[in-house]
PDB file of C-alpha atoms in Angstrom:
ATOM      1  CA  MET A  26     118.130  92.229 100.487  1.00 46.00           C
ATOM      2  CA  TYR A  27     118.782  95.031 102.995  1.00 49.00           C
ATOM      3  CA  SER A  28     119.080  97.590 100.199  1.00 57.00           C
ATOM      4  CA  VAL A  29     116.053  96.485  98.172  1.00 68.00           C
ATOM      5  CA  CYS A  30     113.123  98.865  98.338  1.00 77.00           C
ATOM      6  CA  PRO A  31     110.044  97.004  99.665  1.00 80.00           C
ATOM      7  CA  LYS A  32     107.353  96.505  97.012  1.00 85.00           C
ATOM      8  CA  VAL A  33     104.732  98.470  98.956  1.00 87.00           C
ATOM      9  CA  LEU A  34     107.083 101.465  99.152  1.00 86.00           C
ATOM     10  CA  ALA A  35     107.974 101.178  95.440  1.00 86.00           C
ATOM     11  CA  GLN A  36     104.242 101.152  94.604  1.00 88.00           C
ATOM     12  CA  HIS A  37     103.650 104.227  96.767  1.00 85.00           C
ATOM     13  CA  ILE A  38     106.496 106.109  95.080  1.00 87.00           C
ATOM     14  CA  ALA A  39     105.248 105.121  91.613  1.00 90.00           C
ATOM     15  CA  LYS A  40     101.691 106.272  92.371  1.00 89.00           C
ATOM     16  CA  ARG A  41     103.077 109.714  93.188  1.00 87.00           C
ATOM     17  CA  CYS A  42     104.726 109.823  89.744  1.00 85.00           C
ATOM     18  CA  THR A  43     101.673 109.022  87.600  1.00 84.00           C
ATOM     19  CA  SER A  44     101.510 112.538  86.171  1.00 84.00           C
ATOM     20  CA  PHE A  45     105.084 112.364  84.853  1.00 88.00           C
ATOM     21  CA  GLY A  46     105.844 111.112  81.356  1.00 91.00           C
ATOM     22  CA  THR A  47     109.524 110.215  81.771  1.00 96.00           C
ATOM     23  CA  VAL A  48     111.063 109.292  85.107  1.00 96.00           C
ATOM     24  CA  LEU A  49     114.710 108.609  85.895  1.00 96.00           C
ATOM     25  CA  ASP A  50     115.742 105.969  88.437  1.00 95.00           C
ATOM     26  CA  SER A  51     119.361 106.914  88.939  1.00 93.00           C
ATOM     27  CA  PHE A  52     120.406 103.899  91.049  1.00 93.00           C
ATOM     28  CA  CYS A  53     118.103 101.180  89.700  1.00 93.00           C
ATOM     29  CA  GLY A  54     119.747  98.098  91.209  1.00 91.00           C
ATOM     30  CA  ALA A  55     117.621  94.974  90.657  1.00 90.00           C
ATOM     31  CA  GLY A  56     114.713  97.059  89.351  1.00 91.00           C
ATOM     32  CA  ARG A  57     112.025  97.057  92.049  1.00 91.00           C
ATOM     33  CA  ASN A  58     111.335 100.792  91.655  1.00 93.00           C
ATOM     34  CA  VAL A  59     111.783 100.611  87.868  1.00 95.00           C
ATOM     35  CA  ILE A  60     109.063  97.952  87.589  1.00 94.00           C
ATOM     36  CA  GLN A  61     106.538  99.958  89.565  1.00 94.00           C
ATOM     37  CA  LEU A  62     107.422 103.182  87.756  1.00 95.00           C
ATOM     38  CA  ALA A  63     107.006 101.475  84.363  1.00 95.00           C
ATOM     39  CA  LEU A  64     103.557 100.285  85.424  1.00 94.00           C
ATOM     40  CA  THR A  65     102.446 103.876  86.125  1.00 94.00           C
ATOM     41  CA  CYS A  66     104.587 106.158  83.910  1.00 93.00           C
ATOM     42  CA  ASP A  67     105.086 106.412  80.158  1.00 94.00           C
ATOM     43  CA  HIS A  68     108.851 105.914  80.138  1.00 96.00           C
ATOM     44  CA  VAL A  69     111.568 105.070  82.660  1.00 97.00           C
ATOM     45  CA  ILE A  70     115.294 105.628  82.306  1.00 97.00           C
ATOM     46  CA  ALA A  71     117.138 103.232  84.619  1.00 97.00           C
ATOM     47  CA  ILE A  72     120.815 103.749  85.414  1.00 97.00           C
ATOM     48  CA  ASP A  73     123.191 101.687  87.507  1.00 96.00           C
ATOM     49  CA  LEU A  74     126.955 101.545  87.786  1.00 95.00           C
ATOM     50  CA  ASP A  75     126.987  97.735  87.996  1.00 95.00           C
ATOM     51  CA  PRO A  76     126.233  95.876  84.729  1.00 97.00           C
ATOM     52  CA  LYS A  77     125.313  92.757  86.739  1.00 96.00           C
ATOM     53  CA  LYS A  78     122.541  94.689  88.476  1.00 94.00           C
ATOM     54  CA  ILE A  79     121.276  95.982  85.120  1.00 96.00           C
ATOM     55  CA  ALA A  80     121.198  92.399  83.800  1.00 96.00           C
ATOM     56  CA  LEU A  81     119.254  91.291  86.888  1.00 94.00           C
ATOM     57  CA  ALA A  82     116.829  94.202  86.531  1.00 94.00           C
ATOM     58  CA  LYS A  83     116.197  93.290  82.886  1.00 95.00           C
ATOM     59  CA  LYS A  84     115.314  89.715  83.893  1.00 94.00           C
ATOM     60  CA  ASN A  85     113.026  90.908  86.681  1.00 92.00           C
ATOM     61  CA  ILE A  86     111.237  93.345  84.389  1.00 93.00           C
ATOM     62  CA  GLU A  87     110.435  90.715  81.753  1.00 92.00           C
ATOM     63  CA  VAL A  88     107.987  89.137  84.217  1.00 91.00           C
ATOM     64  CA  TYR A  89     105.874  92.309  84.287  1.00 91.00           C
ATOM     65  CA  GLY A  90     105.725  92.932  80.531  1.00 91.00           C
ATOM     66  CA  VAL A  91     106.948  96.523  80.723  1.00 93.00           C
ATOM     67  CA  THR A  92     110.292  96.128  78.959  1.00 94.00           C
ATOM     68  CA  HIS A  93     109.187  98.459  76.146  1.00 95.00           C
ATOM     69  CA  ARG A  94     108.840 101.354  78.610  1.00 96.00           C
ATOM     70  CA  ILE A  95     112.344 101.160  80.053  1.00 97.00           C
ATOM     71  CA  ASN A  96     115.691 102.373  78.754  1.00 97.00           C
ATOM     72  CA  PHE A  97     118.650 100.941  80.669  1.00 97.00           C
ATOM     73  CA  ARG A  98     122.028 102.635  80.915  1.00 97.00           C
ATOM     74  CA  VAL A  99     125.167 101.388  82.619  1.00 97.00           C
ATOM     75  CA  GLY A 100     127.380 104.001  84.206  1.00 96.00           C
ATOM     76  CA  ASN A 101     127.794 106.673  86.821  1.00 95.00           C
ATOM     77  CA  SER A 102     124.379 108.304  87.199  1.00 93.00           C
ATOM     78  CA  PHE A 103     125.869 111.732  87.781  1.00 92.00           C
ATOM     79  CA  LEU A 104     127.633 111.560  84.419  1.00 94.00           C
ATOM     80  CA  VAL A 105     125.070 109.608  82.376  1.00 94.00           C
ATOM     81  CA  ALA A 106     122.077 111.715  83.400  1.00 91.00           C
ATOM     82  CA  THR A 107     123.720 115.009  82.479  1.00 91.00           C
ATOM     83  CA  ASN A 108     122.271 115.110  78.961  1.00 89.00           C
ATOM     84  CA  LEU A 109     119.010 113.251  79.578  1.00 92.00           C
ATOM     85  CA  ARG A 110     115.556 114.823  79.633  1.00 93.00           C
ATOM     86  CA  MET A 111     113.074 113.672  82.227  1.00 94.00           C
ATOM     87  CA  ASP A 112     110.089 114.933  84.168  1.00 93.00           C
ATOM     88  CA  SER A 113     111.090 113.511  87.532  1.00 92.00           C
ATOM     89  CA  ILE A 114     113.887 111.690  89.324  1.00 91.00           C
ATOM     90  CA  VAL A 115     113.349 108.821  91.737  1.00 90.00           C
ATOM     91  CA  THR A 116     116.404 107.791  93.671  1.00 85.00           C
ATOM     92  CA  SER A 117     117.190 105.156  96.235  1.00 79.00           C
ATOM     93  CA  PRO A 118     120.977 105.263  96.539  1.00 71.00           C
ATOM     94  CA  PRO A 119     122.851 102.225  97.805  1.00 66.00           C
TER      95      PRO A 119
END
């Protein structure tokens, strides 16, 4: 739990991104930031190196009903994000 972004901080970050259509979370982990971003932005691209964390994030996101706004990718963010188009990047590295 030490590396999980507190919900209040994730909400604050997401509120600052409301004007962006597509946001990238380059180290999505269990999805706390992704959930809040999907509640305020049009589309979120969520990347993590660990497929187990992506699976956990997908389960967490189902609760909020925002699955349709999120595109998950497994891999090294620095390589995966090279050809992606986004309006903003939110990052909370491990």
